[in-house]
C-alpha cells in the first residue's frame, strides 16, 4: 500500500468538467428561461456529473483505480480548443494541480482556463463521490491540506485546489507542434518516477516508439475481439479476413 500509485483520466473528463462549470458559473439567463428548460438543463448536466463521479470512483476508465487508492491522477488537457495540450497532475495528498506545460519557455506563463475550471469544480465532486469516506489507503480527511487553517475542519467545496507549474522540465521548440508527444512522455516518466528534467527528449524516436506500441496494442485487441468500455458511441466491430496462404509473404 506504500508503493507509488497513479491513475489516469482521458480528455473527456475535462470536457465533463467544462460542461458542469458552464452550467453553474456561466448560465446567466436562468431567470429568463421556462421551468421545462430548467429541467432539461438539470437533466443534461446530471449526465456529466454522473460521469465525473464514476471516473473518480474508478468505474468508467478501463483498468483504472479509484482515486482514493492512488497518489496522483494524470489528466491530458486541451487548451482553449486549440492545438496545444498540457498534462495536469492532480496530487491528491497535496490538494494541488501541477501543470506540465512544454511550451512555457515560448509563451506567457498563465493558468489555462481549463485548469482553473478543474481546480474549482474538483472539490465538489470529490465530496459527491464519497472520496473522503474511503480511508483504507489514505485518510484524506485528516490531511492538513484539506483542513481549514482556523477551524481545523474539512475545507468547504468552494475552496479550489491550488495550482502550480512544474519547473525545470523538458521544453518544446517554439515552432514545434510536439505538445501531445510531450504530454505522453511526461506521463510515462512521471509514472516511472523519473525526473523529467533529466531526460533527453528525442521526438523522432518517441514518435516511432509510441506509434509501434499503439499499433501492437490495437492488433492484440483485434485478435482477441476485445472492445473497451468508454464514452465513445458504439462502433461496428471490424471484421478481419485472413488472406490465402499463397498471398502471404514469408520473411526469413
Short mmCIF file of C-alpha atoms in Angstrom, two decimals:
data_model
loop_
_atom_site.label_atom_id
_atom_site.label_comp_id
_atom_site.label_asym_id
_atom_site.label_seq_id
_atom_site.Cartn_x
_atom_site.Cartn_y
_atom_site.Cartn_z
CA UNK A 1 0.00 0.00 0.00
CA UNK A 2 3.03 2.32 0.36
CA UNK A 3 4.04 1.87 -3.29
CA UNK A 4 3.52 4.90 -5.56
CA UNK A 5 0.18 4.56 -7.35
CA UNK A 6 -1.44 6.63 -10.03
CA UNK A 7 -4.41 6.51 -12.35
CA UNK A 8 -5.47 8.38 -15.47
CA UNK A 9 -8.49 10.14 -16.88
CA UNK A 10 -8.96 10.73 -20.58
CA UNK A 11 -9.65 14.10 -22.19
CA UNK A 12 -13.41 13.56 -21.81
CA UNK A 13 -13.00 14.22 -18.10
CA UNK A 14 -12.09 17.86 -18.75
CA UNK A 15 -14.98 18.08 -21.22
CA UNK A 16 -17.39 16.95 -18.48
CA UNK A 17 -15.84 19.47 -16.06
CA UNK A 18 -16.27 22.25 -18.64
CA UNK A 19 -19.94 21.40 -19.20
CA UNK A 20 -20.75 21.43 -15.48
CA UNK A 21 -18.72 24.60 -14.89
CA UNK A 22 -20.61 26.45 -17.61
CA UNK A 23 -23.92 25.33 -16.14
CA UNK A 24 -23.16 26.57 -12.63
CA UNK A 25 -20.98 29.61 -13.29
CA UNK A 26 -21.87 30.93 -16.75
CA UNK A 27 -25.61 30.33 -17.08
CA UNK A 28 -26.73 33.93 -16.64
CA UNK A 29 -30.15 33.53 -18.21
CA UNK A 30 -31.67 31.26 -15.54
CA UNK A 31 -34.29 33.88 -14.65
CA UNK A 32 -35.39 34.15 -18.26
CA UNK A 33 -35.98 30.51 -19.14
CA UNK A 34 -39.02 28.33 -18.53
CA UNK A 35 -39.40 25.62 -15.90
CA UNK A 36 -39.13 22.96 -18.58
CA UNK A 37 -35.85 24.44 -19.80
CA UNK A 38 -34.56 24.37 -16.21
CA UNK A 39 -35.48 20.69 -16.03
CA UNK A 40 -33.81 19.95 -19.38
CA UNK A 41 -30.62 21.71 -18.34
CA UNK A 42 -30.52 19.92 -14.99
CA UNK A 43 -31.07 16.59 -16.72
CA UNK A 44 -28.24 17.27 -19.17
CA UNK A 45 -25.74 18.34 -16.53
CA UNK A 46 -26.59 15.36 -14.32
CA UNK A 47 -25.23 13.05 -17.03
CA UNK A 48 -21.88 14.84 -16.93
CA UNK A 49 -21.84 14.86 -13.13
CA UNK A 50 -22.52 11.14 -13.01
CA UNK A 51 -19.63 10.51 -15.41
CA UNK A 52 -17.28 12.65 -13.27
CA UNK A 53 -18.12 10.85 -10.04
CA UNK A 54 -17.92 7.44 -11.75
CA UNK A 55 -14.43 8.27 -13.03
CA UNK A 56 -13.37 9.31 -9.51
CA UNK A 57 -14.75 6.01 -8.23
CA UNK A 58 -12.76 4.13 -10.91
CA UNK A 59 -15.78 2.86 -12.83
CA UNK A 60 -15.55 4.41 -16.29
CA UNK A 61 -11.92 4.09 -17.40
CA UNK A 62 -10.72 0.53 -18.10
CA UNK A 63 -8.02 -0.71 -15.69
CA UNK A 64 -8.26 2.47 -13.63
CA UNK A 65 -8.03 2.64 -9.88
CA UNK A 66 -10.46 4.65 -7.77
CA UNK A 67 -8.91 7.93 -6.75
CA UNK A 68 -8.91 7.20 -3.02
CA UNK A 69 -6.39 4.40 -3.67
CA UNK A 70 -3.82 6.50 -5.57
CA UNK A 71 -1.38 9.35 -5.03
CA UNK A 72 -1.74 11.17 -8.35
CA UNK A 73 -4.16 11.42 -11.28
CA UNK A 74 -2.86 12.21 -14.78
CA UNK A 75 -5.23 14.22 -16.98
CA UNK A 76 -4.46 15.40 -20.54
CA UNK A 77 -5.89 18.89 -21.09
CA UNK A 78 -6.51 20.66 -24.39
CA UNK A 79 -6.13 24.43 -24.05
CA UNK A 80 -8.91 26.56 -25.47
CA UNK A 81 -9.87 24.13 -28.20
CA UNK A 82 -6.58 24.92 -29.96
CA UNK A 83 -3.58 22.77 -30.88
CA UNK A 84 -1.87 22.97 -27.50
CA UNK A 85 -2.05 20.23 -24.84
CA UNK A 86 -0.71 20.10 -21.29
CA UNK A 87 -0.60 17.42 -18.62
CA UNK A 88 -2.42 18.17 -15.37
CA UNK A 89 -1.30 16.01 -12.46
CA UNK A 90 -3.71 16.07 -9.53
CA UNK A 91 -1.57 15.48 -6.44
CA UNK A 92 -4.31 14.33 -4.11
CA UNK A 93 -2.35 14.34 -0.84
CA UNK A 94 -1.15 17.90 -1.51
CA UNK A 95 -4.53 19.16 -2.76
CA UNK A 96 -2.64 20.53 -5.71
CA UNK A 97 -2.84 20.51 -9.52
CA UNK A 98 0.66 20.55 -11.03
CA UNK A 99 0.68 21.61 -14.68
CA UNK A 100 3.31 20.22 -17.07
CA UNK A 101 3.37 22.66 -19.99
CA UNK A 102 6.12 22.04 -22.53
CA UNK A 103 5.69 25.45 -24.18
CA UNK A 104 6.17 27.66 -21.12
CA UNK A 105 9.53 28.78 -22.43
CA UNK A 106 7.97 30.22 -25.59
CA UNK A 107 4.81 31.92 -24.32
CA UNK A 108 3.47 33.91 -21.40
CA UNK A 109 3.03 31.97 -18.17
CA UNK A 110 -0.68 31.96 -17.34
CA UNK A 111 -3.00 29.39 -15.80
CA UNK A 112 -5.15 27.93 -18.56
CA UNK A 113 -8.91 28.41 -18.25
CA UNK A 114 -9.43 24.63 -18.29
CA UNK A 115 -7.11 24.24 -15.29
CA UNK A 116 -8.98 26.98 -13.41
CA UNK A 117 -12.27 25.16 -14.07
CA UNK A 118 -10.77 21.88 -12.83
CA UNK A 119 -9.45 23.48 -9.64
CA UNK A 120 -12.88 24.99 -8.90
CA UNK A 121 -15.09 22.00 -9.68
CA UNK A 122 -12.94 19.13 -8.39
CA UNK A 123 -13.58 19.67 -4.62
CA UNK A 124 -17.36 19.36 -5.10
CA UNK A 125 -17.14 16.10 -7.00
CA UNK A 126 -14.65 14.58 -4.57
CA UNK A 127 -17.27 15.15 -1.87
CA UNK A 128 -20.14 13.90 -4.03
CA UNK A 129 -18.27 10.70 -4.90
CA UNK A 130 -17.66 9.69 -1.26
CA UNK A 131 -13.90 10.19 -1.71
CA UNK A 132 -13.34 11.35 1.87
CA UNK A 133 -15.22 8.41 3.35
CA UNK A 134 -12.70 5.90 1.96
CA UNK A 135 -9.71 5.57 4.30
CA UNK A 136 -8.24 2.13 3.55
CA UNK A 137 -5.07 3.63 1.98
CA UNK A 138 -5.07 7.33 2.89
CA UNK A 139 -7.30 9.27 5.24
CA UNK A 140 -7.54 12.41 3.13
CA UNK A 141 -9.93 13.99 5.59
CA UNK A 142 -7.06 14.03 8.11
CA UNK A 143 -4.53 15.61 5.73
CA UNK A 144 -3.64 19.17 6.73
CA UNK A 145 -4.03 20.36 3.14
CA UNK A 146 -7.76 19.56 3.31
CA UNK A 147 -8.33 21.34 6.63
CA UNK A 148 -9.32 24.92 7.31
CA UNK A 149 -6.42 26.74 8.97
CA UNK A 150 -8.67 28.39 11.53
CA UNK A 151 -11.25 25.77 12.45
CA UNK A 152 -9.36 22.59 11.57
CA UNK A 153 -12.48 21.23 9.86
CA UNK A 154 -12.69 19.93 6.29
CA UNK A 155 -12.45 22.70 3.72
CA UNK A 156 -15.68 23.67 2.00
CA UNK A 157 -16.26 22.57 -1.58
CA UNK A 158 -15.96 26.22 -2.65
CA UNK A 159 -12.22 26.21 -1.84
CA UNK A 160 -10.41 25.46 -5.13
CA UNK A 161 -7.35 23.26 -5.50
CA UNK A 162 -4.01 25.08 -5.59
CA UNK A 163 -2.31 25.24 -9.00
CA UNK A 164 1.43 25.23 -9.70
CA UNK A 165 3.51 24.95 -12.86
CA UNK A 166 6.11 22.20 -12.94
CA UNK A 167 9.59 23.72 -13.09
CA UNK A 168 12.78 22.60 -14.86
CA UNK A 169 11.00 20.33 -17.32
CA UNK A 170 11.60 19.49 -20.98
CA UNK A 171 10.59 22.30 -23.35
CA UNK A 172 9.44 22.08 -26.94
CA UNK A 173 10.74 24.35 -29.70
CA UNK A 174 8.67 27.46 -30.42
CA UNK A 175 7.85 26.28 -33.97
CA UNK A 176 7.01 22.73 -32.85
CA UNK A 177 3.62 21.01 -32.55
CA UNK A 178 5.01 18.25 -30.34
CA UNK A 179 2.98 19.16 -27.24
CA UNK A 180 0.94 15.91 -27.39
CA UNK A 181 4.13 13.90 -27.55
CA UNK A 182 5.45 15.80 -24.53
CA UNK A 183 2.23 15.07 -22.60
CA UNK A 184 2.62 11.34 -23.26
CA UNK A 185 6.30 11.46 -22.31
CA UNK A 186 5.66 13.42 -19.11
CA UNK A 187 3.04 10.85 -18.07
CA UNK A 188 5.35 7.95 -18.90
CA UNK A 189 8.34 9.25 -16.96
CA UNK A 190 6.32 10.53 -14.02
CA UNK A 191 4.57 7.17 -13.68
CA UNK A 192 8.01 5.52 -13.59
CA UNK A 193 9.13 8.16 -11.06
CA UNK A 194 11.87 9.50 -13.33
CA UNK A 195 12.78 13.19 -13.11
CA UNK A 196 11.60 14.80 -16.35
CA UNK A 197 14.39 17.40 -16.19
CA UNK A 198 16.98 14.63 -16.54
CA UNK A 199 15.51 13.14 -19.73
CA UNK A 200 16.94 13.71 -23.20
CA UNK A 201 13.86 14.28 -25.34
CA UNK A 202 14.13 12.55 -28.73
CA UNK A 203 10.91 13.36 -30.66
CA UNK A 204 11.54 11.17 -33.73
CA UNK A 205 12.43 8.15 -31.63
CA UNK A 206 9.45 8.62 -29.33
CA UNK A 207 7.01 9.02 -32.25
CA UNK A 208 8.16 5.69 -33.64
CA UNK A 209 8.13 4.03 -30.22
CA UNK A 210 4.64 5.19 -29.23
CA UNK A 211 3.29 4.56 -32.74
CA UNK A 212 4.61 0.99 -32.61
CA UNK A 213 3.16 0.42 -29.14
CA UNK A 214 -0.27 1.71 -30.22
CA UNK A 215 -0.21 -0.44 -33.38
CA UNK A 216 0.77 -3.51 -31.33
CA UNK A 217 -1.95 -2.78 -28.76
CA UNK A 218 -4.57 -2.38 -31.49
CA UNK A 219 -3.50 -5.61 -33.16
CA UNK A 220 -3.75 -7.54 -29.90
CA UNK A 221 -7.23 -6.12 -29.29
CA UNK A 222 -8.34 -7.11 -32.78
CA UNK A 223 -7.02 -10.65 -32.36
CA UNK A 224 -8.82 -11.04 -29.04
CA UNK A 225 -12.03 -9.39 -30.30
CA UNK A 226 -11.73 -7.11 -27.29
CA UNK A 227 -13.83 -3.93 -27.09
CA UNK A 228 -13.05 -1.48 -24.28
CA UNK A 229 -15.73 0.46 -22.43
CA UNK A 230 -15.51 4.21 -22.90
CA UNK A 231 -17.67 7.23 -23.54
CA UNK A 232 -17.42 6.98 -27.32
CA UNK A 233 -20.55 5.97 -29.29
CA UNK A 234 -20.72 2.27 -30.18
CA UNK A 235 -18.88 1.39 -33.36
CA UNK A 236 -19.38 -1.68 -35.57
CA UNK A 237 -16.73 -4.28 -34.93
CA UNK A 238 -14.24 -4.62 -37.77
CA UNK A 239 -14.00 -8.00 -39.48
CA UNK A 240 -10.50 -9.08 -40.46
CA UNK A 241 -10.32 -11.68 -43.21
CA UNK A 242 -7.20 -13.83 -43.25
CA UNK A 243 -5.65 -13.83 -46.77
CA UNK A 244 -4.97 -17.14 -48.53
CA UNK A 245 -1.67 -18.82 -47.73
CA UNK A 246 -0.34 -18.26 -51.27
CA UNK A 247 -0.77 -14.47 -50.88
CA UNK A 248 1.33 -14.26 -47.75
CA UNK A 249 4.96 -13.13 -47.94
CA UNK A 250 7.20 -15.13 -45.62
CA UNK A 251 10.22 -13.24 -44.33
CA UNK A 252 13.20 -15.45 -43.48
#
